[in-house]
Short mmCIF file of C-alpha atoms in Angstrom, two decimals:
data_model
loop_
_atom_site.label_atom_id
_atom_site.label_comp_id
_atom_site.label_asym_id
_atom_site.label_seq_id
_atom_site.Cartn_x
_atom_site.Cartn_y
_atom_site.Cartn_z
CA UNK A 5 73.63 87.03 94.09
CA UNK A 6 71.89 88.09 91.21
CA UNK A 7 72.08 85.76 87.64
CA UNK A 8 74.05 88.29 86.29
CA UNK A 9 76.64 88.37 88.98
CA UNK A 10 76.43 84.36 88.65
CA UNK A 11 77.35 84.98 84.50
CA UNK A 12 80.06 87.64 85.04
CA UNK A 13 82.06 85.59 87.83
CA UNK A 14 81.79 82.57 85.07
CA UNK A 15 83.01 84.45 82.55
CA UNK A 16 86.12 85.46 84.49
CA UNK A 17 86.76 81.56 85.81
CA UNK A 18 86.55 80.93 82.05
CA UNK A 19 89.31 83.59 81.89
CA UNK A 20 91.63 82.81 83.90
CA UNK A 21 91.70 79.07 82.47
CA UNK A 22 92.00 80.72 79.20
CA UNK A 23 95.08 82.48 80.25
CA UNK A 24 96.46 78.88 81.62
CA UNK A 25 97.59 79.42 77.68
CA UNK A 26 100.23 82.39 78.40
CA UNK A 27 101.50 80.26 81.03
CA UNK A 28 105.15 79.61 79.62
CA UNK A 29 105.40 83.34 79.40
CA UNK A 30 104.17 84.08 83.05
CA UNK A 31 106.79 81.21 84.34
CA UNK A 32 109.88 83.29 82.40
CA UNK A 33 108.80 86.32 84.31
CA UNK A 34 108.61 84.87 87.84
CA UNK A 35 112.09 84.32 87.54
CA UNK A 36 113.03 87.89 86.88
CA UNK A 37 111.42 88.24 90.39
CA UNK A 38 113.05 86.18 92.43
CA UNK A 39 116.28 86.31 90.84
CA UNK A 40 118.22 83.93 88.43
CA UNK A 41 119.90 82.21 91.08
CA UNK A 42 116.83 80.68 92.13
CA UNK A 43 116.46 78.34 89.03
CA UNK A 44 119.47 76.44 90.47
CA UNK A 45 117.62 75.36 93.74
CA UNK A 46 114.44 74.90 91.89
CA UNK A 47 116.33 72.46 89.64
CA UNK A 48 116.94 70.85 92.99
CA UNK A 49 113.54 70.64 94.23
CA UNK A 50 112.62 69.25 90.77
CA UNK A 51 114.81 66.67 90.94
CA UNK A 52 113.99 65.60 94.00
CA UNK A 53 110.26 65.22 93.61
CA UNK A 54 110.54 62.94 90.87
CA UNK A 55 113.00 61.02 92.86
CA UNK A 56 110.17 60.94 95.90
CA UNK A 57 106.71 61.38 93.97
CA UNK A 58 105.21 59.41 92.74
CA UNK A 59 104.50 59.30 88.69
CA UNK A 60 102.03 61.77 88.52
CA UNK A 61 104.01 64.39 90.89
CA UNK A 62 101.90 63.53 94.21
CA UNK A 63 103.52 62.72 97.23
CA UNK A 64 103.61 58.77 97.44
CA UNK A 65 100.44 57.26 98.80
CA UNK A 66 100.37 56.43 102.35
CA UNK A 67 103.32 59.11 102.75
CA UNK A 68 102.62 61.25 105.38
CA UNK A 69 102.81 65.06 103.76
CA UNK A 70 105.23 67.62 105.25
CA UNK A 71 103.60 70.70 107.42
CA UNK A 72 105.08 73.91 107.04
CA UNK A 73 105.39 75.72 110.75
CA UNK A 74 106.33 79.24 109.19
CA UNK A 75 103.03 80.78 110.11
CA UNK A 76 102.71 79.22 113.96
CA UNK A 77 102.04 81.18 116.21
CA UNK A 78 101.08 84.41 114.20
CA UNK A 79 97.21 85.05 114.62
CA UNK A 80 95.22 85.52 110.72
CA UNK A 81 92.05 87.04 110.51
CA UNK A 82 90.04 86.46 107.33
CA UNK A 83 93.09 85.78 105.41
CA UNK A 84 95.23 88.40 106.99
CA UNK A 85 98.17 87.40 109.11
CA UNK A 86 99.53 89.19 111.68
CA UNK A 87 97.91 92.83 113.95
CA UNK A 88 95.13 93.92 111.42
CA UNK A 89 96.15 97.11 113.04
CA UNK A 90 99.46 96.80 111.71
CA UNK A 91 100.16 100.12 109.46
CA UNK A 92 101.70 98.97 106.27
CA UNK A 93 99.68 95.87 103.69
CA UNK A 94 101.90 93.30 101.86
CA UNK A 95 99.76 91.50 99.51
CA UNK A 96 101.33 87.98 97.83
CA UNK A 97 99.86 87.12 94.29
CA UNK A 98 100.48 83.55 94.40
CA UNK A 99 99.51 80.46 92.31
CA UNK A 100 99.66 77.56 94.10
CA UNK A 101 100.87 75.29 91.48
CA UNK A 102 103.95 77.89 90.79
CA UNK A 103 106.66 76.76 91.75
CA UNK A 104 108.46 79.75 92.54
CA UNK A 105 106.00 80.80 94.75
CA UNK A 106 106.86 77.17 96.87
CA UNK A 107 110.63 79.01 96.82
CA UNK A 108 109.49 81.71 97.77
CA UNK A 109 107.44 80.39 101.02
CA UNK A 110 111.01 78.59 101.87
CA UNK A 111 113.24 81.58 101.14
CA UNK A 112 111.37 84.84 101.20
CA UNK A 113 108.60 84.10 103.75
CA UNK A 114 110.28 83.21 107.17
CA UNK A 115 112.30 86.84 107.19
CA UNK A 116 109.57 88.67 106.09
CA UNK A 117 107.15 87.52 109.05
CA UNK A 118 109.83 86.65 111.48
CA UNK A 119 111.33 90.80 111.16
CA UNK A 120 108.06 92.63 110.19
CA UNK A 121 104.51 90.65 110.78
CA UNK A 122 105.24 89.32 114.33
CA UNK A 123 106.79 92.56 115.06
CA UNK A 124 103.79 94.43 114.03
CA UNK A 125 104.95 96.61 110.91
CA UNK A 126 102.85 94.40 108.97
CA UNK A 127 100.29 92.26 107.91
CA UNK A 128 100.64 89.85 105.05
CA UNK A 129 97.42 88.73 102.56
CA UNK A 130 97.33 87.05 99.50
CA UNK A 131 95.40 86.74 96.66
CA UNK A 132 95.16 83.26 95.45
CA UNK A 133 95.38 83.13 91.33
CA UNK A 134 95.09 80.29 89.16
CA UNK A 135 96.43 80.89 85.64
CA UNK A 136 98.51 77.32 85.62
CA UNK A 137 95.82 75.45 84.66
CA UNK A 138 92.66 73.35 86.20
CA UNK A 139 94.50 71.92 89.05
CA UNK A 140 95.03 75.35 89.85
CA UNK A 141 91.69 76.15 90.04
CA UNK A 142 90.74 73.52 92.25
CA UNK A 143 93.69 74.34 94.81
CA UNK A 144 92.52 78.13 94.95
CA UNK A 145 88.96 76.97 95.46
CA UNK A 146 89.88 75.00 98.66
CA UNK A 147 92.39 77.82 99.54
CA UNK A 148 89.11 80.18 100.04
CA UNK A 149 87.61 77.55 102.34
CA UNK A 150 90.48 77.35 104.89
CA UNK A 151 90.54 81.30 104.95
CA UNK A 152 86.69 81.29 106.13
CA UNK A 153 88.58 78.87 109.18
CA UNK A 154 91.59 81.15 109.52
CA UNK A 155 94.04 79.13 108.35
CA UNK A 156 94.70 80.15 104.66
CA UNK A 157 98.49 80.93 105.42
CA UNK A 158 98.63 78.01 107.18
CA UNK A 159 97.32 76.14 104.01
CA UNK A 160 99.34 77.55 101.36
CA UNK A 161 102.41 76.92 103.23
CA UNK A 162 101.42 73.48 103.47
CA UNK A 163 100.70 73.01 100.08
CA UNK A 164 104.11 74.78 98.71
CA UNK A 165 106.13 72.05 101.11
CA UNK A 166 104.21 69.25 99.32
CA UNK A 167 103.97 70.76 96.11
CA UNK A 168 103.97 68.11 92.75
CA UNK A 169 104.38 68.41 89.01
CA UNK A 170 102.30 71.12 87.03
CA UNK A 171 99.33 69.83 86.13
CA UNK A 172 99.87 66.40 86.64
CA UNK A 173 96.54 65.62 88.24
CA UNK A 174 98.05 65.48 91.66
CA UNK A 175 95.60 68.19 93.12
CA UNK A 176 92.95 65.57 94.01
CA UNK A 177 90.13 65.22 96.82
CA UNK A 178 92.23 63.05 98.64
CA UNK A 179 95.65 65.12 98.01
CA UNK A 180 93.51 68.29 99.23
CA UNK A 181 92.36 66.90 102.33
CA UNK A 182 95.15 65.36 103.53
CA UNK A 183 97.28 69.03 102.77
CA UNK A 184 93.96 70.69 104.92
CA UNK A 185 94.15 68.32 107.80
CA UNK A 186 98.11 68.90 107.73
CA UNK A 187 97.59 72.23 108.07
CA UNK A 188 95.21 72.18 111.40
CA UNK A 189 92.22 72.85 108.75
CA UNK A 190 88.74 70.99 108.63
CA UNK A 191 88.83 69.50 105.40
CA UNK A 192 85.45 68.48 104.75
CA UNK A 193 83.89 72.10 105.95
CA UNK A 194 86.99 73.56 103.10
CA UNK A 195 86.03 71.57 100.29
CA UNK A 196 82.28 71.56 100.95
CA UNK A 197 82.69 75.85 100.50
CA UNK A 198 84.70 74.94 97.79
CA UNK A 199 81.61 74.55 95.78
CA UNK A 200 79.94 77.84 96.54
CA UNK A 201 79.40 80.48 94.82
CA UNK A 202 81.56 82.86 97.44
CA UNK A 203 84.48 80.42 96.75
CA UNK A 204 84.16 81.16 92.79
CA UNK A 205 83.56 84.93 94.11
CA UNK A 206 87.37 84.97 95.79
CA UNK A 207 89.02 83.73 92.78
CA UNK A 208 87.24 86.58 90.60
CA UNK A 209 88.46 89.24 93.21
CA UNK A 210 92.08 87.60 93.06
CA UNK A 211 91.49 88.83 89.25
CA UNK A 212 90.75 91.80 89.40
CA UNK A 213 92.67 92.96 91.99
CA UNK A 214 95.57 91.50 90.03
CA UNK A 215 94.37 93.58 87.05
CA UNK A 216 94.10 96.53 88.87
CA UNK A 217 97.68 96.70 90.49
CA UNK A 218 99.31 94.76 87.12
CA UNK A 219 100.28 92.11 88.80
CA UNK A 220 101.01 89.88 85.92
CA UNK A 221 103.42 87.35 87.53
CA UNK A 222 103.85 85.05 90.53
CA UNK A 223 104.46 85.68 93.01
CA UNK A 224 104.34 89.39 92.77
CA UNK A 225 104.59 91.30 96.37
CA UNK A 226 103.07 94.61 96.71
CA UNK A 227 102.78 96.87 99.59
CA UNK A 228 99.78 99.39 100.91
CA UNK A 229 100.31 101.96 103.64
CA UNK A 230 97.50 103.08 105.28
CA UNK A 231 94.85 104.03 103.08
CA UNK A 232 96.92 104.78 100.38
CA UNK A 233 97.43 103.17 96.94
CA UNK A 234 98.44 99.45 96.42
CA UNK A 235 101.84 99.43 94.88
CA UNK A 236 104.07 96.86 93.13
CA UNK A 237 107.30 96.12 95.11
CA UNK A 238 110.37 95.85 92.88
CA UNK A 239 112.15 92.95 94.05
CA UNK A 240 115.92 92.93 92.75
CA UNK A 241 117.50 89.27 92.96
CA UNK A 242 114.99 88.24 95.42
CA UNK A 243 115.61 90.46 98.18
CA UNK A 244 112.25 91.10 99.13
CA UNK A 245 113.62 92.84 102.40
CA UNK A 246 115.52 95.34 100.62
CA UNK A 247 113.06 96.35 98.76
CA UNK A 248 110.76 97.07 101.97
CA UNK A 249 113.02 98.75 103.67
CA UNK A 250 113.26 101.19 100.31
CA UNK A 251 109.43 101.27 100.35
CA UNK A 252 108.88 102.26 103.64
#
């Protein structure tokens, strides 16, 4: 990687914290995605994690952390889940701290790999952003280093079930390890490629590729068929299904 290449992929992580600033707008539109009548049951979730956190958002220390089992048994490759033969993309913009994306991994997820990933329709990617602010960063970095062990899905999902408070700190060493070893990943391999230069390299390409499709929300699903143009998915009241069906 040339110095240059090393300046330009600084300049973007510089960025994307700098957009951590439009963040109160960003959280009004994931709403509009998922519908209204998910502010209720995130209301809910919010309650209960201060109830069960403790004060900075984390999960209590010495708790053991919840593991999410909505990806067993469906094979990834290199961050793609499900038959890489499968003939139609679905690509998740997600931040990890967002908390509508942790919703969304309860209420959107299951149905869309239980009726169209396992069944070979599709695969599912993501691109991990990081717009909410340092903790965000941190999270996406590790993210990179379970996909290089196959086992980003199985990462993220962990981390949305044990989710704390924005930018509370919670998104420590310890915190990250313990949500990697939940998730059947090695944590010391993740968060020694968290340091790397390719690790900084997947969070510029989450960027862009954001940039390039518009997605300027989270989560934002899009869909791909074949070879053919990556396109935002208009999700009406969170029915995510709905508007597959319509796309394909």
């Amino acid at each position: 990687m040339t110095k240059r290449e090393l300046r330009e992929q600084r300049r973007a992580h510089r960025e994307a914290l700098e957009a951590a600033e439009q963040a109160k707008t960003t959280r009004r539109r994931r709403f509009q995605i998922l519908g209204t009548g998910l502010v209720a049951a995130v209301a809910v979730i919010a309650i209960a994690a201060i109830v069960s956190t403790s004060s900075n958002g984390a999960p209590s220390d010495g708790a053991a952390l919840a593991r999410s089992t909505v990806v067993d048994g469906v094979p990834e490759t290199n961050g793609v889940l499900g038959d890489p033969k499968a003939p139609v993309t679905i690509t998740e913009y997600v931040d990890l701290q967002c908390p509508i994306c942790a919703e969304a991994s309860k209420t959107t997820l299951p149905t869309l790999i239980d009726d169209y990933v396992k069944t070979g329709k599709v695969k599912l990617q993501a691109r991990t952003m990081h717009f909410l602010g340092p903790d965000s960063v941190t999270a996406a970095r590790v993210a990179a280093g379970a996909q290089q062990q196959n086992k980003l899905w199985s990462f993220l999902e962990t981390f949305y079930a044990n989710q704390g408070t924005e930018n509370s700190g919670y998104v420590t060493d310890d915190f990250l390890k313990d949500v990697a070893t939940t998730a059947g990943v090695n944590a010391d391999a993740a968060l020694k490629y968290a340091d790397t230069n390719e690790a900084e390299s997947a969070l510029t390409t989450a960027n862009q590729d954001a940039q390039a499709v518009g997605a300027d929300s989270t989560p934002t699903f899009t869909i791909k068929k074949g070879d053919g143009s990556e396109q935002v998915l208009q999700v009406g009241a969170g029915d995510l299904k709905a508007a597959l069906e319509k796309a394909l």
